[in-house]
Coordinates of C-alpha atoms in Angstrom, one line a residue:
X18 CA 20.1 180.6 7.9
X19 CA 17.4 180.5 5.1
X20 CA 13.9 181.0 4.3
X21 CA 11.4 179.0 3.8
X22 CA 9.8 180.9 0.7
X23 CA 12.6 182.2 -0.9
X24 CA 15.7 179.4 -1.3
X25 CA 17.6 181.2 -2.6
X26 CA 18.7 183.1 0.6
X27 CA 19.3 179.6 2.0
X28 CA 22.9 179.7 3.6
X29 CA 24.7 176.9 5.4
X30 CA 28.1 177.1 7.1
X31 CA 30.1 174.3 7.9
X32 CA 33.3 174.9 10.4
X33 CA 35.9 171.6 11.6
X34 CA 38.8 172.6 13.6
X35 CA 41.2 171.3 15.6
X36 CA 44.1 172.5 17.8
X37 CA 47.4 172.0 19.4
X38 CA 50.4 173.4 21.4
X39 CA 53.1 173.4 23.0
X40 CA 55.6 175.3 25.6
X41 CA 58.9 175.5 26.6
X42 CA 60.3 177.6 29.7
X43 CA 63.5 177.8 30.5
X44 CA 66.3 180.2 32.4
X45 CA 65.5 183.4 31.4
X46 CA 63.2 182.3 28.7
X47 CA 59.6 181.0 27.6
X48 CA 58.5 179.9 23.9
X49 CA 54.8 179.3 23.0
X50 CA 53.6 177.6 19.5
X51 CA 50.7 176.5 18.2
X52 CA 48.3 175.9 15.5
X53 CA 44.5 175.6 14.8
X54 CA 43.6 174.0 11.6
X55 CA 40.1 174.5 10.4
X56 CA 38.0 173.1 7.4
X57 CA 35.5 175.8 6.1
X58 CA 32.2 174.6 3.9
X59 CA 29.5 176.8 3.0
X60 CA 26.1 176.4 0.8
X61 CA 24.5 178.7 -0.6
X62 CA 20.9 178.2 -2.6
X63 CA 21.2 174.8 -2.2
X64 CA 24.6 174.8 -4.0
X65 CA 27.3 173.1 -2.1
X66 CA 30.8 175.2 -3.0
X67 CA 34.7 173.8 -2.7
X68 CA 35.7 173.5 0.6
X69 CA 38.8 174.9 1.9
X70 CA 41.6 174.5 4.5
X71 CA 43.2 177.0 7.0
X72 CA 45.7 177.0 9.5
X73 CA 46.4 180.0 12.2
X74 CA 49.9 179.6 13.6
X75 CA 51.3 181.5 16.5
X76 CA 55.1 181.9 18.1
X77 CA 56.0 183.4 20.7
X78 CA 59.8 183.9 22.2
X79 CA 60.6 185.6 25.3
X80 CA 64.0 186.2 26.6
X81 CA 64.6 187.5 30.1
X82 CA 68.2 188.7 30.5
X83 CA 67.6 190.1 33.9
X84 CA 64.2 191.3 36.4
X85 CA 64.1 194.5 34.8
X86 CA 64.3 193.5 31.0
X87 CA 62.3 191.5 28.4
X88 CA 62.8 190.8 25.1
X89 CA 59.6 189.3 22.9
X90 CA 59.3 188.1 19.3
X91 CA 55.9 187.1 17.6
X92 CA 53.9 186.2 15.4
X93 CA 50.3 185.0 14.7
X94 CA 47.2 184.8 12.2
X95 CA 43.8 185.3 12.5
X96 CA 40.5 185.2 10.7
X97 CA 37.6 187.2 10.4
X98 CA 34.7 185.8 9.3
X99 CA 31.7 188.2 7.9
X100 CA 28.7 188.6 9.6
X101 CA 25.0 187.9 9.0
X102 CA 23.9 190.8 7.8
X103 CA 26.7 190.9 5.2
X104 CA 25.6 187.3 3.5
X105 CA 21.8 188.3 3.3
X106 CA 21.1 188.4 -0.8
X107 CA 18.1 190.7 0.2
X108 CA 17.7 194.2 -1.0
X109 CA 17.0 196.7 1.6
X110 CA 17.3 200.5 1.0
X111 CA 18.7 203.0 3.2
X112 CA 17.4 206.0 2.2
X113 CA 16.1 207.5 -1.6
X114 CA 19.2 207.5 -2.6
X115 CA 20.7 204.3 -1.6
X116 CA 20.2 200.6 -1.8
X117 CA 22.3 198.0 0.0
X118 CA 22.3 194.0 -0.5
X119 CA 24.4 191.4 1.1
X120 CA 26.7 188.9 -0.5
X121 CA 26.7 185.1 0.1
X122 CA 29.7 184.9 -1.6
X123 CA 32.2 186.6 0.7
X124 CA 35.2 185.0 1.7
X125 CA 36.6 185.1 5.2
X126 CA 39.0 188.3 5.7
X127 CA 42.8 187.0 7.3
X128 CA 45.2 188.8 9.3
X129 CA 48.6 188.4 10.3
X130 CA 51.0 190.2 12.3
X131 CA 54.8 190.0 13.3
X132 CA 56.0 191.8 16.2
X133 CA 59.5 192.2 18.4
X134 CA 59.0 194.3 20.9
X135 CA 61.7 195.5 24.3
X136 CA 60.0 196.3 27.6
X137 CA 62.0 198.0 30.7
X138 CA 60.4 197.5 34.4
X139 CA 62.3 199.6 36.9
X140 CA 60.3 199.9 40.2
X141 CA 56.7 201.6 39.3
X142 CA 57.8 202.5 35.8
X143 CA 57.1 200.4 32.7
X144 CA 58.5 201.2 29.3
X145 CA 58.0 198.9 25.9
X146 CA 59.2 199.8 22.5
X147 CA 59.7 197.7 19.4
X148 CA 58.8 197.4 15.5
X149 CA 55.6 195.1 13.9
X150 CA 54.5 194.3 10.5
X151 CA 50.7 193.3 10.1
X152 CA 48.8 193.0 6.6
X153 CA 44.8 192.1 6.3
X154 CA 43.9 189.9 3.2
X155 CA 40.6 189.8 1.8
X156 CA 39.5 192.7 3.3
X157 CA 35.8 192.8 3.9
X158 CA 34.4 196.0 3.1
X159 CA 30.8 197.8 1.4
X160 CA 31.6 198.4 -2.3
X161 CA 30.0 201.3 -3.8
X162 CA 29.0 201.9 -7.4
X163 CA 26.8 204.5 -8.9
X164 CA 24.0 202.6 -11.0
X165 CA 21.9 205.5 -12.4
X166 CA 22.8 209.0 -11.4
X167 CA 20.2 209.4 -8.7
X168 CA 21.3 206.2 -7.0
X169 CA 24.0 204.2 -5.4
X170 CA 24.6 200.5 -5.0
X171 CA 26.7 199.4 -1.5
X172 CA 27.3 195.6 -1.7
X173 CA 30.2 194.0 0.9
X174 CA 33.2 192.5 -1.4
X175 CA 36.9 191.3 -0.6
X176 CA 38.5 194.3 -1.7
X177 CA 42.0 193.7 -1.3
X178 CA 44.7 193.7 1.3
X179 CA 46.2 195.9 3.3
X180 CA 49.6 196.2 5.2
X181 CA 50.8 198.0 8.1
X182 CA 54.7 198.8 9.0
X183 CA 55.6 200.5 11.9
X184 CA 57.0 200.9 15.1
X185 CA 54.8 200.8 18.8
X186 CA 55.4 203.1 22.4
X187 CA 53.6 202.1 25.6
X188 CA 54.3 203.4 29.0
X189 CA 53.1 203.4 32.4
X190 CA 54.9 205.9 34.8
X191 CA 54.6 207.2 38.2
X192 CA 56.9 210.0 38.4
X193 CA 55.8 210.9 42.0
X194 CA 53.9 209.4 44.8
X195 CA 50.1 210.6 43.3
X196 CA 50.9 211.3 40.0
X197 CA 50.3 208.2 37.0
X198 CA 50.5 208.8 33.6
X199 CA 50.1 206.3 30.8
X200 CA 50.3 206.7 27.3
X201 CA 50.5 204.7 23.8
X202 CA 51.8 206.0 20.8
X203 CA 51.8 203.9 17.3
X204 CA 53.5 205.2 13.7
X205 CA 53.1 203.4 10.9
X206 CA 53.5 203.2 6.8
X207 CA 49.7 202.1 5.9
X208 CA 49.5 200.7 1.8
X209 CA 46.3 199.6 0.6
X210 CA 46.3 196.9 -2.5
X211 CA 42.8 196.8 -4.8
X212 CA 42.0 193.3 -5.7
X213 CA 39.3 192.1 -8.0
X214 CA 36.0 194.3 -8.2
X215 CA 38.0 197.0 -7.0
X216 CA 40.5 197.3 -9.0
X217 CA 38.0 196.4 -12.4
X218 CA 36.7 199.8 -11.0
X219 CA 39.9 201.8 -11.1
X220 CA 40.2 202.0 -7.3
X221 CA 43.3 203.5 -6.2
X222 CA 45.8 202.0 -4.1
X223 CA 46.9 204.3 -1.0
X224 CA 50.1 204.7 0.5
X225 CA 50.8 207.1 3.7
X226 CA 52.6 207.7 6.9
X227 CA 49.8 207.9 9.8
X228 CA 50.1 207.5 13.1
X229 CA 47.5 206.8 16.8
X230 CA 48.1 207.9 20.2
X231 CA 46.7 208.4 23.7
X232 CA 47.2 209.3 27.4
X233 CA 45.8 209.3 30.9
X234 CA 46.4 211.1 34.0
X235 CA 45.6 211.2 37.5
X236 CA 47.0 213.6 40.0
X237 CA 45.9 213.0 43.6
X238 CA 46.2 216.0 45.4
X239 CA 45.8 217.0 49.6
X240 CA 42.3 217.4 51.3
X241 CA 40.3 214.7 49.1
X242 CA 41.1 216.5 45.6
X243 CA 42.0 215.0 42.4
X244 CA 42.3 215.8 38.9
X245 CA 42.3 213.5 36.1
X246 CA 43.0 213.7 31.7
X247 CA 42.6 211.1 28.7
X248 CA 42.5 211.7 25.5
X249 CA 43.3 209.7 22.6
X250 CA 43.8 209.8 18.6
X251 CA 42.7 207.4 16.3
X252 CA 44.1 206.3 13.1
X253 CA 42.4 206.4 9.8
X254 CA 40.1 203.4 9.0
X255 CA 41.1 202.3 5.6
X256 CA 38.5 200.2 3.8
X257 CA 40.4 200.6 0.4
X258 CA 37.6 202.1 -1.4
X259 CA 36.7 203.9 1.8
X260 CA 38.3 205.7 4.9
X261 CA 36.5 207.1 8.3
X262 CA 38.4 209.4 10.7
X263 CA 37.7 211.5 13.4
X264 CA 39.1 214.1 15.6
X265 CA 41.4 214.5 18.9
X266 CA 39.1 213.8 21.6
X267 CA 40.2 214.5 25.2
X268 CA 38.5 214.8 28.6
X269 CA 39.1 217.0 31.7
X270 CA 37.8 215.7 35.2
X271 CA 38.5 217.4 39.3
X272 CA 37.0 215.6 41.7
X273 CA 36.5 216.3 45.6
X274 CA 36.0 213.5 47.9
X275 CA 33.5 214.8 50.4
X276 CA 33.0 211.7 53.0
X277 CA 34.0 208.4 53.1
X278 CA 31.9 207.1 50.4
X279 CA 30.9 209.8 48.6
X280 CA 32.9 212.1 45.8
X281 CA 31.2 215.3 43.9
X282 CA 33.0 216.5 40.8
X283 CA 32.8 218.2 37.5
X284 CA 33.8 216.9 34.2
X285 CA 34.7 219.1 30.8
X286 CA 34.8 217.2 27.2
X287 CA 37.1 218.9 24.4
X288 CA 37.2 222.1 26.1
X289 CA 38.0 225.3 23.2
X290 CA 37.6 223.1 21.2
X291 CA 34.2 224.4 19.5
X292 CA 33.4 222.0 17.0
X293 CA 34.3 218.3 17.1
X294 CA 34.3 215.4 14.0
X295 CA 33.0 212.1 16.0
X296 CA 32.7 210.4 12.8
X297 CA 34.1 210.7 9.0
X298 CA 33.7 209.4 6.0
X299 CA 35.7 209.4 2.8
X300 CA 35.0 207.3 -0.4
X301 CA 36.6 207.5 -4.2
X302 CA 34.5 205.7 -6.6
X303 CA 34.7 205.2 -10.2
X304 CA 33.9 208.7 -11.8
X305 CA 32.5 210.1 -8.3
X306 CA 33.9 211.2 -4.7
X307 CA 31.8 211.0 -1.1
X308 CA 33.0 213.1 1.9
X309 CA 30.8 213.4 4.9
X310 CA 31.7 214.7 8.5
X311 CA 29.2 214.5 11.5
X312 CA 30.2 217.5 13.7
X313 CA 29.1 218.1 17.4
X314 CA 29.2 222.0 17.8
X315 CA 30.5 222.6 21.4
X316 CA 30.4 225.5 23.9
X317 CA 34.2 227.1 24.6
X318 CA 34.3 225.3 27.8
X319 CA 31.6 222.6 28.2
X320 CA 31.1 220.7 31.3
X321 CA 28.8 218.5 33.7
X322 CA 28.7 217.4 37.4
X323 CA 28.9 214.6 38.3
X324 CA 28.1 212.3 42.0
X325 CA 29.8 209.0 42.8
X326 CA 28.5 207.1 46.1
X327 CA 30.6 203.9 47.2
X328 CA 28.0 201.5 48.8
X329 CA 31.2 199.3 50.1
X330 CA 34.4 199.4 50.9
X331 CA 36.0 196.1 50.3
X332 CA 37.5 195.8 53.6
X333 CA 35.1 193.6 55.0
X334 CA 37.1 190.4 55.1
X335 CA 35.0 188.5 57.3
X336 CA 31.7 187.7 54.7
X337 CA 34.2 185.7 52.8
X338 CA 33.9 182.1 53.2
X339 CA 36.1 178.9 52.7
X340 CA 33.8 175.9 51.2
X341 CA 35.4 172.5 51.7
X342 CA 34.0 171.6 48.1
X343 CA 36.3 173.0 45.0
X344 CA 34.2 172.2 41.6
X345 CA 36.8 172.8 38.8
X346 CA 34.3 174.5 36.3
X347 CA 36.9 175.8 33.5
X348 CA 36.8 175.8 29.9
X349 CA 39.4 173.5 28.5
X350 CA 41.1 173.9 25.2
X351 CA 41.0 171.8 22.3
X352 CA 39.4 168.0 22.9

């Protein structure tokens, strides 16, 4: 990336990696392990800076007692690197009030997480259940500072880390012949940690019990009717200088399958709901506060209809051809 007036917006990035693993199965058990090892060089302005080593290891154990029960334990790292738009130097303004300019500097943001979790399969019915500890280093996030007070100044920065303790639900259940339900439900102890520019600004560190959850559900009922329900929870986006959240947001669907191919239906979004926050925003600076929620103002019962026409069926076995010829075109991993 670079420009050919201005070299100072010149930015290289140089990436070597390599990988390997290995697995072991067993009676009743399976282990996976591995490692990618990568050397990261960047220049920026025509300044060549240190170059740095990473490795990204990942275990996993599964034990297998019996058909109906599992027991897994791992563990694996990540990185996330930032993105274009977040290494451009150039200053761009948003609005009258705001100007934004990238950083070159940025190191890549890591994440780790360890995780045992028990799973139950009994016939149609699928329960899991288990602790996990994850924590992001180097967060990548926009800074803000107030530089005059008519103005602010949003640059990206490694905040800080952040860690995540909890314990994780997911089922899938069929209670009766034409009824599913699915749900997920995550609690966790959330603790933000303010490194460098953050914490020269007096940024707070947060600590808080939050939680995520969701469902589905599909009823098929007699004479071509069915009725369907999601609707899912988010957690709290922590950014440590910064936070975004938004409401409960939940759907209602009954459909009626008229012919073969074709279903009518009608479809309600948040229903009494009235008012809904897609989108939050909180931010704590140093010696001033941000909070901005974008509402969508709703009827008591909103709704649409909806028409759904299946052009095939799938049953038509006989288009399907054998070739002779097999050309294995896969990706492989590592060399």
């Amino acid at each position: 990336m670079g420009d050919a007036v201005d070299e100072s917006e010149d930015y290289q990035e140089n990436i070597l990696s390599g990988f390997t693993s290995i697995v072991v199965q067993g009676s009743g058990f399976e282990g996976q392990a591995g490692v990618r090892a990568e050397f990261f060089q960047n220049k920026v302005g025509g300044e060549e800076l240190d170059g740095v080593w990473s490795f990204f290891p990942f275990v996993s154990f599964s034990f297998k007692p019996s058909a109906k029960h599992q027991v897994k334990l791992s563990y694996r790292r990540s990185v996330v690197r930032p993105h274009l738009i977040q290494l451009m130097p150039s200053l761009l303004s948003s609005d009258f009030f705001t100007q934004k300019q990238g950083n070159p500097y940025l190191h890549p943001e890591f994440f780790e997480e360890l995780a045992l979790e028990y799973s139950l399969l009994v016939g149609n019915q699928f329960l899991s259940v288990g602790p996990f500890f994850s924590r992001s280093t180097d967060v990548i996030a926009d800074f803000t500072t107030m530089k005059n007070p008519e103005g602010f100044f949003k640059q990206p920065q490694n905040l800080g880390d952040i860690t995540r303790l909890g314990v994780r639900f997911n089922a899938a259940l069929k209670p009766f012949d034409r009824l599913i339900f699915s749900s997920y439900f995550r609690f966790f102890r959330l603790e933000t940690a303010p490194k460098g520019v953050a914490l020269m600004h007096q940024i707070e560190s947060v600590k808080k019990w939050t939680s995520e959850w969701g469902f589905g559900l599909s009823w098929q009922m007699n004479h071509g009717w069915s009725l369907s329900a999601s609707g899912m929870q988010r957690a709290d986006v922590h950014q440590i200088q910064s936070s975004f959240y938004e409401d409960f947001l939940y759907f209602v669907s009954l459909d009626k399958k008229i012919f073969r191919n074709l279903t009518v239906g009608v479809t309600s979004a948040v229903p009494f709901a009235g008012k809904v926050t897609y989108q939050g925003y909180s931010l704590m600076g140093d010696g001033f506060s941000e909070n901005v929620d974008d509402n969508i103002l709703t009827s008591e019962c909103p709704f649409w209809f909806k028409i759904k026409y299946t052009f095939s069926s799938g049953k038509s076995r006989g288009k399907i051809r054998d070739s002779d010829v097999f050309e294995d075109k896969r990706m492989r991993d590592g060399f």
